[in-house]
XYZ file of C-alpha atoms in Angstrom:
528
model
C -66.535 45.159 -47.896
C -65.441 42.284 -45.651
C -65.052 43.570 -42.087
C -64.564 40.393 -40.066
C -61.433 38.189 -40.210
C -63.671 35.278 -41.274
C -67.044 35.869 -42.922
C -69.421 32.916 -43.307
C -72.080 32.783 -45.996
C -74.452 30.364 -47.742
C -77.100 30.657 -50.434
C -80.842 30.237 -49.982
C -82.251 28.880 -53.246
C -85.919 29.473 -53.965
C -87.617 28.156 -57.080
C -91.177 27.606 -58.161
C -92.506 24.193 -57.277
C -89.772 23.197 -54.804
C -89.147 23.831 -51.141
C -86.376 26.391 -50.440
C -82.991 24.826 -49.766
C -79.524 25.902 -48.704
C -76.461 25.684 -50.924
C -73.392 25.403 -48.688
C -69.768 24.392 -49.080
C -70.937 20.892 -48.152
C -73.572 20.823 -50.860
C -77.370 21.109 -50.945
C -79.158 20.896 -47.594
C -82.930 20.851 -47.257
C -83.137 21.657 -43.540
C -81.746 24.206 -41.098
C -78.083 23.624 -40.226
C -75.282 25.084 -38.102
C -72.735 27.245 -39.861
C -69.725 24.895 -39.857
C -70.303 24.005 -43.539
C -70.777 27.581 -44.738
C -68.612 29.100 -47.415
C -65.941 31.387 -45.927
C -64.158 34.551 -46.980
C -60.923 35.352 -45.134
C -59.625 38.863 -44.508
C -56.307 37.699 -43.045
C -53.179 38.377 -45.075
C -53.205 36.079 -48.093
C -50.605 33.343 -48.679
C -47.704 34.199 -50.990
C -48.808 34.595 -54.609
C -46.280 32.045 -55.869
C -47.654 29.291 -53.644
C -50.878 29.034 -55.671
C -48.842 27.486 -58.511
C -46.543 25.359 -56.358
C -45.853 21.680 -57.005
C -43.988 20.360 -53.961
C -41.298 17.656 -54.061
C -40.433 16.179 -50.683
C -36.856 15.029 -50.094
C -35.610 12.983 -47.136
C -31.937 14.051 -47.449
C -30.292 10.838 -46.225
C -31.950 8.850 -49.039
C -32.050 11.140 -52.075
C -28.523 11.366 -53.518
C -24.847 11.432 -52.600
C -22.613 14.001 -54.264
C -20.421 12.661 -57.052
C -17.270 13.451 -55.064
C -18.584 12.135 -51.727
C -16.228 9.788 -49.888
C -17.269 6.158 -49.352
C -18.980 5.825 -45.984
C -16.137 3.581 -44.826
C -13.854 6.608 -45.101
C -16.208 9.035 -43.340
C -15.828 9.799 -39.636
C -19.397 8.981 -38.653
C -20.925 9.720 -35.243
C -21.391 6.813 -32.850
C -25.123 6.552 -33.475
C -24.821 6.048 -37.257
C -25.125 2.551 -38.747
C -23.574 2.762 -42.246
C -25.578 1.153 -45.047
C -24.925 0.540 -48.752
C -27.095 2.677 -51.046
C -28.029 0.079 -53.671
C -27.546 -3.079 -51.619
C -29.108 -2.827 -48.166
C -32.862 -2.914 -47.627
C -34.243 -0.162 -45.427
C -35.099 -1.341 -41.912
C -38.804 -0.702 -41.359
C -39.014 -1.219 -37.617
C -37.006 -2.304 -34.616
C -33.298 -1.792 -33.794
C -31.397 0.337 -36.273
C -34.461 2.039 -37.742
C -33.416 5.591 -36.802
C -29.681 4.857 -36.938
C -29.351 3.372 -40.448
C -27.312 5.864 -42.440
C -27.102 5.879 -46.239
C -25.202 9.151 -46.569
C -27.308 11.350 -48.805
C -26.210 14.994 -48.772
C -27.272 18.429 -49.975
C -24.765 18.629 -52.821
C -26.250 15.376 -54.095
C -29.617 17.130 -54.313
C -28.058 20.059 -56.158
C -26.598 17.678 -58.718
C -30.020 16.112 -59.366
C -32.092 19.260 -59.884
C -32.386 18.462 -63.596
C -34.515 15.460 -62.621
C -36.831 17.622 -60.539
C -37.242 20.233 -63.223
C -37.918 17.609 -65.906
C -40.516 16.070 -63.611
C -42.412 19.359 -63.447
C -41.973 20.332 -59.799
C -41.090 23.881 -58.821
C -40.751 23.734 -55.018
C -38.311 21.541 -53.079
C -39.240 20.601 -49.519
C -36.443 19.213 -47.326
C -37.108 17.306 -44.132
C -34.864 18.623 -41.310
C -31.253 19.520 -42.061
C -30.024 20.445 -38.572
C -27.556 18.212 -36.654
C -29.163 15.391 -34.689
C -28.642 11.864 -33.429
C -30.829 10.116 -35.990
C -31.197 9.814 -39.748
C -34.507 11.726 -39.720
C -33.090 14.695 -37.773
C -36.348 15.571 -36.016
C -34.301 15.436 -32.799
C -32.196 18.529 -33.537
C -29.165 19.203 -31.325
C -29.018 22.814 -32.531
C -30.842 25.140 -34.903
C -27.732 27.241 -35.462
C -26.055 25.224 -38.209
C -26.683 22.673 -40.943
C -25.556 19.128 -40.204
C -21.936 18.668 -41.403
C -22.947 15.173 -42.559
C -25.126 16.913 -45.147
C -22.353 19.313 -46.157
C -22.926 22.063 -43.598
C -24.062 25.634 -44.102
C -22.123 26.016 -47.353
C -23.911 23.072 -48.968
C -27.322 24.513 -48.079
C -26.257 27.861 -49.550
C -25.165 26.120 -52.770
C -28.437 24.216 -52.992
C -30.544 27.310 -52.352
C -28.630 29.294 -54.955
C -29.073 26.534 -57.541
C -32.777 26.115 -56.768
C -33.445 29.842 -56.998
C -31.414 30.157 -60.197
C -33.954 27.810 -61.814
C -36.889 29.893 -60.610
C -37.794 27.275 -58.012
C -38.422 27.564 -54.271
C -36.954 25.811 -51.231
C -38.967 24.867 -48.111
C -37.467 23.913 -44.743
C -38.821 21.740 -41.944
C -38.950 23.023 -38.357
C -39.830 21.109 -35.187
C -41.839 23.692 -33.267
C -43.193 21.145 -30.776
C -39.919 19.633 -29.569
C -36.175 19.430 -30.056
C -33.657 16.678 -29.348
C -32.406 15.824 -25.875
C -28.909 16.772 -27.072
C -30.074 20.260 -28.069
C -28.092 23.005 -26.371
C -31.262 24.601 -25.027
C -32.308 21.387 -23.331
C -28.898 20.362 -22.011
C -28.641 23.716 -20.235
C -32.174 23.383 -18.883
C -31.773 19.828 -17.617
C -28.401 20.424 -15.980
C -29.274 23.630 -14.096
C -32.634 24.354 -12.482
C -31.754 28.062 -12.546
C -30.842 28.164 -16.266
C -32.882 30.664 -18.314
C -33.709 27.804 -20.713
C -35.528 25.899 -17.964
C -38.777 27.750 -18.714
C -38.623 26.591 -22.346
C -39.554 23.020 -21.359
C -41.944 21.209 -19.012
C -40.211 19.928 -15.877
C -41.669 18.294 -12.804
C -39.726 20.249 -10.189
C -40.178 17.474 -7.613
C -38.835 14.616 -9.749
C -36.895 16.356 -12.501
C -38.878 14.440 -15.099
C -39.799 16.303 -18.270
C -42.552 16.192 -20.874
C -41.666 14.733 -24.259
C -43.339 14.046 -27.595
C -45.574 10.983 -27.137
C -43.356 9.822 -24.257
C -40.230 9.590 -26.443
C -37.621 10.960 -24.029
C -35.185 11.912 -26.796
C -37.744 14.545 -27.928
C -38.377 16.989 -25.028
C -41.460 19.117 -25.588
C -41.124 22.872 -25.979
C -43.218 25.183 -23.792
C -44.621 28.051 -25.861
C -45.765 29.852 -22.726
C -42.096 30.805 -22.389
C -41.245 34.293 -23.732
C -37.650 33.138 -24.198
C -38.732 30.241 -26.443
C -40.883 32.566 -28.517
C -37.976 34.939 -28.969
C -35.446 32.269 -29.855
C -37.651 30.226 -32.159
C -38.714 33.354 -34.005
C -35.050 34.209 -34.561
C -34.385 30.699 -35.894
C -37.254 30.872 -38.364
C -36.181 34.285 -39.650
C -32.472 33.495 -39.843
C -32.810 30.563 -42.255
C -34.984 32.561 -44.653
C -31.654 33.539 -46.153
C -32.058 30.184 -47.939
C -35.626 28.953 -47.401
C -38.819 30.344 -48.939
C -41.091 28.812 -46.356
C -41.537 26.304 -43.583
C -43.382 23.057 -43.071
C -44.148 22.972 -39.341
C -43.747 19.519 -37.799
C -46.615 18.248 -35.582
C -48.271 21.650 -35.724
C -51.364 20.162 -34.085
C -49.384 19.535 -30.858
C -47.418 22.780 -30.835
C -48.456 24.908 -27.844
C -50.784 22.228 -26.474
C -50.402 20.301 -23.221
C -53.276 19.352 -20.948
C -55.428 22.414 -20.330
C -52.857 24.691 -21.995
C -53.837 25.468 -25.575
C -51.729 28.193 -27.168
C -51.718 26.615 -30.641
C -53.664 29.326 -32.463
C -51.745 32.089 -30.728
C -48.429 30.430 -31.599
C -49.374 29.905 -35.245
C -50.359 33.570 -35.541
C -47.185 34.647 -33.739
C -45.021 32.663 -36.139
C -46.868 33.982 -39.176
C -46.653 37.612 -38.068
C -42.945 37.238 -37.491
C -42.248 36.198 -41.103
C -42.414 38.147 -44.360
C -45.583 37.841 -46.409
C -43.899 35.908 -49.218
C -43.060 32.973 -46.920
C -45.083 29.746 -47.182
C -46.225 28.316 -43.839
C -47.871 24.880 -43.785
C -48.706 22.958 -40.614
C -48.551 19.180 -40.276
C -51.784 17.624 -38.978
C -52.224 13.861 -39.108
C -55.804 14.069 -37.826
C -58.663 16.580 -38.271
C -56.995 19.967 -38.905
C -60.084 22.058 -39.537
C -60.271 23.634 -36.085
C -56.743 25.023 -36.461
C -57.174 26.510 -39.943
C -58.799 29.696 -41.272
C -57.054 31.649 -38.555
C -54.156 34.056 -38.842
C -51.646 31.181 -38.753
C -50.920 28.290 -41.104
C -51.716 28.927 -44.768
C -52.752 25.293 -45.109
C -52.049 21.800 -43.877
C -50.738 18.451 -45.063
C -54.180 17.186 -46.041
C -53.923 13.606 -44.798
C -57.546 13.192 -43.671
C -59.294 15.247 -46.338
C -57.322 13.839 -49.286
C -54.832 11.046 -48.539
C -57.122 8.808 -46.496
C -60.149 8.871 -48.857
C -57.886 8.310 -51.889
C -56.249 5.334 -50.161
C -59.642 3.975 -49.105
C -60.997 4.148 -52.651
C -57.928 2.855 -54.512
C -56.319 0.491 -52.005
C -55.315 -3.015 -53.017
C -55.493 -6.155 -50.924
C -52.444 -5.519 -48.709
C -52.623 -4.688 -45.013
C -53.348 -1.043 -44.158
C -54.070 -1.627 -40.494
C -52.535 1.655 -39.336
C -52.914 5.216 -40.557
C -50.746 7.452 -38.371
C -51.612 5.402 -35.329
C -55.392 5.470 -35.824
C -56.987 2.017 -35.903
C -58.688 0.405 -37.773
C -56.296 1.712 -40.403
C -57.842 2.397 -43.806
C -60.812 0.194 -44.672
C -61.836 -0.113 -48.310
C -64.515 2.423 -49.343
C -66.405 2.966 -52.561
C -66.289 6.148 -54.608
C -69.344 7.674 -52.975
C -67.827 7.334 -49.507
C -64.457 8.705 -50.648
C -66.222 11.667 -52.276
C -68.268 12.275 -49.120
C -65.100 12.317 -47.003
C -63.365 14.794 -49.301
C -66.466 16.979 -49.380
C -66.908 16.864 -45.589
C -63.391 18.085 -44.835
C -63.312 20.620 -47.691
C -66.593 22.127 -46.518
C -65.134 23.011 -43.121
C -62.351 25.268 -44.380
C -62.231 28.182 -46.771
C -61.451 27.643 -50.448
C -58.228 29.585 -49.916
C -57.061 27.244 -47.181
C -58.108 24.147 -49.145
C -56.153 25.163 -52.239
C -53.046 25.993 -50.177
C -53.118 22.656 -48.357
C -50.958 19.843 -49.693
C -52.533 16.941 -51.580
C -50.412 13.970 -50.506
C -50.417 10.406 -51.814
C -47.554 9.346 -49.562
C -44.731 10.843 -47.522
C -41.740 9.920 -45.391
C -44.252 9.087 -42.627
C -46.480 6.696 -44.576
C -46.595 3.642 -46.790
C -45.824 4.261 -50.453
C -48.790 4.808 -52.746
C -47.637 1.937 -54.991
C -47.816 -0.395 -51.998
C -51.227 0.993 -51.034
C -52.758 0.489 -54.488
C -50.889 -2.719 -55.264
C -50.497 -1.900 -58.965
C -49.460 0.833 -61.386
C -52.952 1.377 -62.788
C -54.545 2.565 -59.571
C -51.352 4.400 -58.598
C -51.779 6.571 -61.694
C -55.476 7.139 -60.971
C -54.382 8.413 -57.541
C -51.793 10.643 -59.201
C -54.498 12.057 -61.445
C -56.604 13.004 -58.431
C -53.564 14.565 -56.742
C -52.804 16.746 -59.756
C -56.323 17.742 -60.801
C -58.282 18.221 -57.547
C -58.029 21.528 -55.618
C -54.918 21.649 -53.450
C -51.152 21.792 -53.811
C -49.630 18.503 -55.015
C -46.782 17.122 -52.892
C -44.767 14.347 -54.530
C -42.618 12.191 -52.252
C -39.238 11.578 -53.879
C -39.150 8.124 -55.444
C -42.879 7.646 -55.986
C -42.373 8.816 -59.570
C -40.366 5.594 -60.044
C -43.021 3.423 -58.400
C -40.970 2.699 -55.280
C -42.675 0.637 -52.603
C -42.686 0.590 -48.802
C -45.086 -0.806 -46.206
C -44.646 1.946 -43.585
C -43.000 5.332 -43.262
C -39.596 3.969 -42.287
C -39.557 1.191 -44.911
C -40.701 3.671 -47.552
C -37.572 5.825 -47.077
C -35.849 3.892 -49.839
C -32.679 5.361 -51.388
C -33.415 6.737 -54.839
C -32.823 4.187 -57.644
C -30.480 6.288 -59.749
C -28.392 3.208 -60.598
C -30.993 0.460 -60.061
C -32.875 0.126 -63.371
C -34.935 -2.770 -62.026
C -36.449 -0.450 -59.403
C -37.462 2.230 -61.905
C -40.902 2.105 -63.506
C -40.270 4.303 -66.518
C -43.944 4.315 -67.553
C -44.886 5.706 -64.144
C -42.145 8.332 -64.435
C -43.503 9.361 -67.848
C -47.025 9.681 -66.398
C -45.786 11.939 -63.582
C -44.061 14.175 -66.101
C -47.115 14.411 -68.328
C -49.608 15.112 -65.556
C -47.466 17.654 -63.700
C -46.835 19.485 -66.966
C -50.558 19.386 -67.694
C -51.231 21.070 -64.368
C -48.738 23.801 -65.218
C -50.280 24.304 -68.657
C -53.946 24.482 -67.658
C -55.010 27.472 -65.511
C -58.190 25.669 -64.465
C -56.181 22.951 -62.691
C -54.331 25.530 -60.602
C -56.891 28.258 -60.064
C -60.246 26.865 -61.146
C -63.375 26.053 -59.220
C -64.632 22.509 -58.760
C -67.907 21.031 -59.997
C -68.684 17.373 -59.282
C -70.637 15.802 -62.168
C -70.835 12.073 -61.519
C -69.823 9.808 -58.628
C -70.457 6.066 -58.340
C -68.747 3.191 -56.564
C -65.964 3.033 -59.151
C -66.052 6.401 -60.921
C -65.478 10.082 -60.169
C -66.060 12.769 -62.805
C -65.599 16.480 -62.187
C -64.903 19.821 -63.843
C -62.263 22.399 -62.966
C -63.192 25.781 -64.412
C -61.948 29.322 -64.855
C -63.087 31.835 -67.419
C -62.052 30.633 -70.890
C -60.615 27.338 -69.574
C -62.426 24.219 -68.358
C -60.992 20.753 -67.745
C -63.028 17.548 -67.410
C -61.512 14.690 -65.393
C -62.764 11.097 -65.311
C -61.120 8.801 -62.739
C -62.063 5.100 -62.579
C -60.787 2.470 -60.177
C -62.357 -0.317 -62.275
C -64.223 -0.794 -65.525
C -67.958 -0.257 -65.716
C -70.720 1.316 -67.720
C -70.013 4.311 -69.899
C -70.909 7.676 -68.366
C -73.312 9.951 -70.239
C -73.079 13.650 -69.363
C -75.246 16.575 -70.537
C -72.334 18.589 -71.934
C -73.116 20.217 -75.262
C -69.481 20.964 -76.066
C -66.599 19.326 -77.893
C -64.083 17.563 -75.644
C -60.432 17.640 -76.682
C -58.382 14.873 -75.127
C -55.311 16.136 -73.248
C -54.358 13.028 -71.233
C -55.052 9.446 -72.317
C -58.290 10.526 -73.969
C -59.583 10.807 -77.531
C -61.606 13.772 -78.732
C -65.346 13.457 -78.145
C -68.337 15.146 -79.781
C -71.794 15.552 -78.192
C -74.668 13.716 -79.842
C -77.785 15.424 -81.177
C -79.269 15.595 -77.658
C -76.227 17.486 -76.333
C -74.802 14.492 -74.456
C -71.235 13.169 -74.415
C -70.365 9.580 -73.531
C -67.185 8.831 -71.596
C -65.520 5.403 -71.970
C -66.156 2.793 -69.279
C -62.823 0.997 -69.041
C -60.672 1.063 -65.910
C -58.663 1.549 -63.886
C -58.080 4.711 -65.869
C -57.527 8.437 -65.682
C -58.673 10.564 -68.604
C -58.630 14.332 -69.020
C -60.307 16.555 -71.618
C -60.390 20.269 -72.344
C -63.887 21.607 -72.962
C -64.575 23.669 -76.042
C -67.248 26.386 -76.245
C -70.905 25.316 -76.311
C -72.145 24.329 -79.772
């Protein structure tokens, strides 16, 4: 019986002729170590059952689709901040004036009309970046949490989208800014205009100067003070109210929520939010840096795994373009070989429980990053990255448009309108690969629920097994060609993705091809 909320354990291996050694989540260790790499069992309430099979599809609403009956932007009464842009003509501004104001006019009914594309792709969970009214195209500066932005179609359009998503057996995830709101938000306007307003305690004000704390010094994003009972009450009500349509929440800048100077209420806030929601609600926190200290607590089910997955994948598969920034952390992403990428993945995975790892999102790119096609520089390595995303432990999150091979050199530039009517911007071979690999994940229990066994790692090659009882999948990912890999596997291999069937030789060894870049997947048969 597990009595503690988190129980650490490791194995002491003793064998004749060798010194005893430890087997930990970080691997084999031949000396005494602290317990931060131990395996962990969690007794906290488990994540929702459905989330173990989730394949997430991230949509930035302004750039996904416009409803068939939507008016031309010239005929729409746009707010003063909005800079109208033509969907298939204007390039997205990547930095400087107009970046947050450029407005392409995507809406929620447009998403509803394109759900066939999502279902054919093989995703089953739709994640929307914020949908509340704001004074920017990204809407992380909400002016209220009480309604859906009329520019997106309002509350009725969200209800139609949710109904259509759920009718297909899919799920819908919302995006909440728990760390800040916009400076036009009704809570903040009351607080800033009246020192005696109840909302004053919900923010950080210097009572001598009237200045207030904001996210990274951006004054349009005043920081929320989770020491305030009123904020806790109101934000809890917001999160519960929209569960009429959403099946979970992605929590924006979760690593900053509840933190300011010596104040650190982050773990308490995460647990408070989780306890206030039904058990079938997904709750994933955004961390752009090391998240491990905030996980395996009674809060977020997982994180957006940028450091434990995205960064090592980029480092291993990057092309020759500039990657001098990675969420503001110089020196960006230097090129690494396969051993270093493996070591990074293993280091971060070893510091969280298996449950948390598998419920964290494996991300190749997002609305906050360069596109994976730009990172790799070619389709071949892009598809190797996709193979890792789909077959390694974790929940895949596909950023809308990457299935077409869209490019973008930073988060803003990567928010390209979907190429529904731009055939030249659609890589149909990449789209076909996404469909095949996401369907493979759905078809093979080992890829969703199996353990992980690393078999072979070199500078240019990673080979591993995913295994459950009666189902084992072998994956070989190569960033470049090299020598064939010989493995002691005395079983027949049936090719299931870009692989021919293989038989072991008389010594019980199979030989994997050495060409690359490539991604090959086999299903293991029973031992001979």
